[in-house]
Amino acid sequence: MSQANTAPESTSTILVPVFVPAVVVILLLVLGTISNPELAGEVFSATLAYITSTFGWFYMLSVAFFLVFIVGVAFTSWGHIKLGPDHADPQYSFPAWFAMLFSAGYGIALLFFGVAEPVLHYAAPPAGAPETVDSAKQAMQIAFFHWGFHIWAIYGLIGLVLAYFSFRHGLPLSIRSALYPLIGDRIYGPIGHAVDVFAILGTMFGIATTLGLSVTQINAGINYLWPGIPVNVTVQIVAIVIITLLAIVSVVAGLDKGIKRLSVLNMVLAVALMLFVFSVGPSIHVLESFLQNTGSYLNHIVERTFNLQAYSRSDWIGNWTLFIFGWTIAWAPFVGLFIAKISRGRTIRQFVVGVMLVPTIFTFLWFSIFGDTALNLIMNEGYDTLIGDVRADHAVALFKLYEVLPLSSVVSFITVILIITFFVTSSDSGSLVIDSLASGSAAVTPAWQRIFWASAEGAVAAALLVAGGLSALQTMTIASALPFSLIMIMAAFGMWRALIIEGHHQSSLKTEIQSRFSGTSGRGLWRRRLAGLVSHPDQAEVTSFITSTVRKAMFRVQRELDKQGWKAAVHEHEKPLRIWLEVIKEGQVGFVYEIRLIEHALPDYAFPEMDHGRESPNTYYRAEVFLRRGGQAYDIFGFDQQDIITDILDQLEKHLRFLHISPASLPWNMAEHDDMLRVGAEPAPRS
């Protein structure tokens, strides 16, 4: 009998081949930057110029591919596939899910760029005359393009791939898992380690960029509220230290207690700010511009996707489009893995629509309310000084907008609080994700590891600010995104191949084969099935059934398979109770038939004559069937040994049919690794 493979909180879970290289690279960068900030700044500038001019086309083409791929998968027949077992339900409600993915995604970016970007594009458009009606339209359409579907396609692709392979096929919740259909078990070797190291570096520099932008805006807000506090790097580093300490408190609290609650608070404050500015600003104009700019965005989305200013080369494309897309790709390991963690149980179609459509609409509303309000003040009410203020310091844009609105001090204070909570949410979410990558996707990690990564994020952000501010942050973001964009492309192809195999599997289940409950042994089965439908056994009854009747039936099948020369084994696990029969054919997808003890809430129709008071039982238990592709949502409690054997053989026959029609060339041999034995659950322990 095997025991659960859990680590106590105090035990280190570090995966040395991933942890050490990542820490060494980060440490060298921080030490080198601090030792010679001027030289570091020059190197960053030269690197940014080289990458922008040489690989700009690759970034744009990659992002276009990500968008086409994720939308295409969602609206094929694969869209109904669940990210987890077939019976799984979403772990979080839709409002909580949206709040968490949005807070982790780019809440800080909206606060920083919501006013600044439209104003800057209006004053200096990439094409055409500045400060005109045409430049105002262009400014809003560019902002929509930068923060619309493309951003969430990048996040969504990584989240979708990770959730699919982890929750549906039992692979570790790690970037390396996406490459399994392409390289097989080599994901557990140097190639897989290298992929996770790049993911950690991209996440670290992406978060550092966000933290750097956040503290500059926090500094601007504090200076606006209390003019005696200057705007300089020293104040910003102090802010990083203080807020990193808050992030440490949140990351120690965990996902549900810390991040979830902060995310909901973020959404409440963000929506409150939107409603306030909308109500005191040009409301009708905002609604009209929202509709018009959305239409223009959809009409020109293809043209803008492939526009690299090939005939009018300037720094604009690198400072804006490539920076924002590179920033997003660098954040993709973090946001994608985090979204995957909170998306178990949703279908692929639900995931894609939820991740892309809802945040994009919210983003367009945000830019319409804040950006168009600012443009209206400049164009129609003579607030021209806003342009100069924003050009001088992007971080003050939102606070300068508040100056001409009612309750400016109160709203500015709330905004500073919101920036801080977004900062904390991003930092602790990123710390959890990096810790997961550096520990080999361990379910439980000691608090000191999470504290270490939260502290490292603050240190990197501070070092890059010292080395050259926004330019250094931009460079590290775009540079770290380059290798990871290649990994994302490979991950997309890996998922495509896996979905093809799943399609073959689904086709095999539709063939005309023996009914699950047929056979001479099942003449009395209908009575036992009926009894199972109307009875609601307790835990002890179902436990006894699994450990006796089910166990004996599986061992009978195993012995007979051994006689036929087939490799088979019965495994057992106590907590949670489950027992499974594994049939292995070398070079083929292994067969798994598993029975789990599953607790359910007592339905309302159960024992209607009884009074469901506090002393009445409110749960019952089932012996549910699980296969490699997930839970089958039926209960075998009450079956005798012959009935169970018949059901095992029925499912084995379907599995063999799947192997017969599947292409032999597809490298999807899940039987060779224990981590792939379980579907939608933790890896199976060794017997």
GROMACS .gro file of C-alpha atoms in nm, residues 104 154-163 166-167 172-177 196 199-200 203 255 331-344 351 429-438 440-441 484:
model
   52
  104ALA     CA    1  -0.277   3.930  -1.211
  154ILE     CA    2  -0.077   3.556  -2.525
  155TYR     CA    3  -0.190   3.502  -2.167
  156GLY     CA    4  -0.468   3.267  -2.272
  157LEU     CA    5  -0.247   3.041  -2.484
  158ILE     CA    6  -0.012   2.961  -2.197
  159GLY     CA    7  -0.297   2.926  -1.950
  160LEU     CA    8  -0.491   2.697  -2.183
  161VAL     CA    9  -0.194   2.474  -2.261
  162LEU     CA   10  -0.094   2.437  -1.896
  163ALA     CA   11  -0.447   2.373  -1.771
  166SER     CA   12  -0.201   1.937  -1.609
  167PHE     CA   13  -0.569   1.891  -1.524
  172PRO     CA   14   0.302   1.878  -1.374
  173LEU     CA   15   0.160   2.230  -1.378
  174SER     CA   16   0.475   2.364  -1.542
  175ILE     CA   17   0.574   2.519  -1.875
  176ARG     CA   18   0.774   2.210  -1.969
  177SER     CA   19   0.458   1.996  -1.976
  196ASP     CA   20   1.137   2.640  -1.683
  199ALA     CA   21   0.996   3.092  -1.779
  200ILE     CA   22   1.129   3.203  -1.440
  203THR     CA   23   0.837   3.613  -1.519
  255LEU     CA   24  -0.409   3.177  -0.291
  331TRP     CA   25   0.452   3.793  -1.820
  332ALA     CA   26   0.290   3.497  -1.998
  333PRO     CA   27   0.453   3.223  -1.786
  334PHE     CA   28   0.335   3.396  -1.471
  335VAL     CA   29  -0.012   3.505  -1.577
  336GLY     CA   30  -0.072   3.193  -1.787
  337LEU     CA   31   0.025   2.955  -1.508
  338PHE     CA   32  -0.177   3.156  -1.259
  339ILE     CA   33  -0.483   3.156  -1.487
  340ALA     CA   34  -0.439   2.781  -1.535
  341LYS     CA   35  -0.434   2.729  -1.157
  342ILE     CA   36  -0.773   2.898  -1.118
  343SER     CA   37  -0.940   2.758  -1.434
  344ARG     CA   38  -0.977   2.388  -1.359
  351PHE     CA   39  -1.188   2.948  -2.099
  429SER     CA   40   0.087   3.587  -0.757
  430GLY     CA   41   0.421   3.597  -0.936
  431SER     CA   42   0.600   3.461  -0.629
  432LEU     CA   43   0.365   3.164  -0.611
  433VAL     CA   44   0.414   3.090  -0.980
  434ILE     CA   45   0.794   3.124  -0.976
  435ASP     CA   46   0.811   2.910  -0.662
  436SER     CA   47   0.600   2.646  -0.835
  437LEU     CA   48   0.833   2.644  -1.138
  438ALA     CA   49   1.147   2.633  -0.924
  440GLY     CA   50   0.903   2.114  -0.988
  441SER     CA   51   0.533   2.200  -0.942
  484PHE     CA   52   0.999   3.242  -2.454
   0.00000   0.00000   0.00000
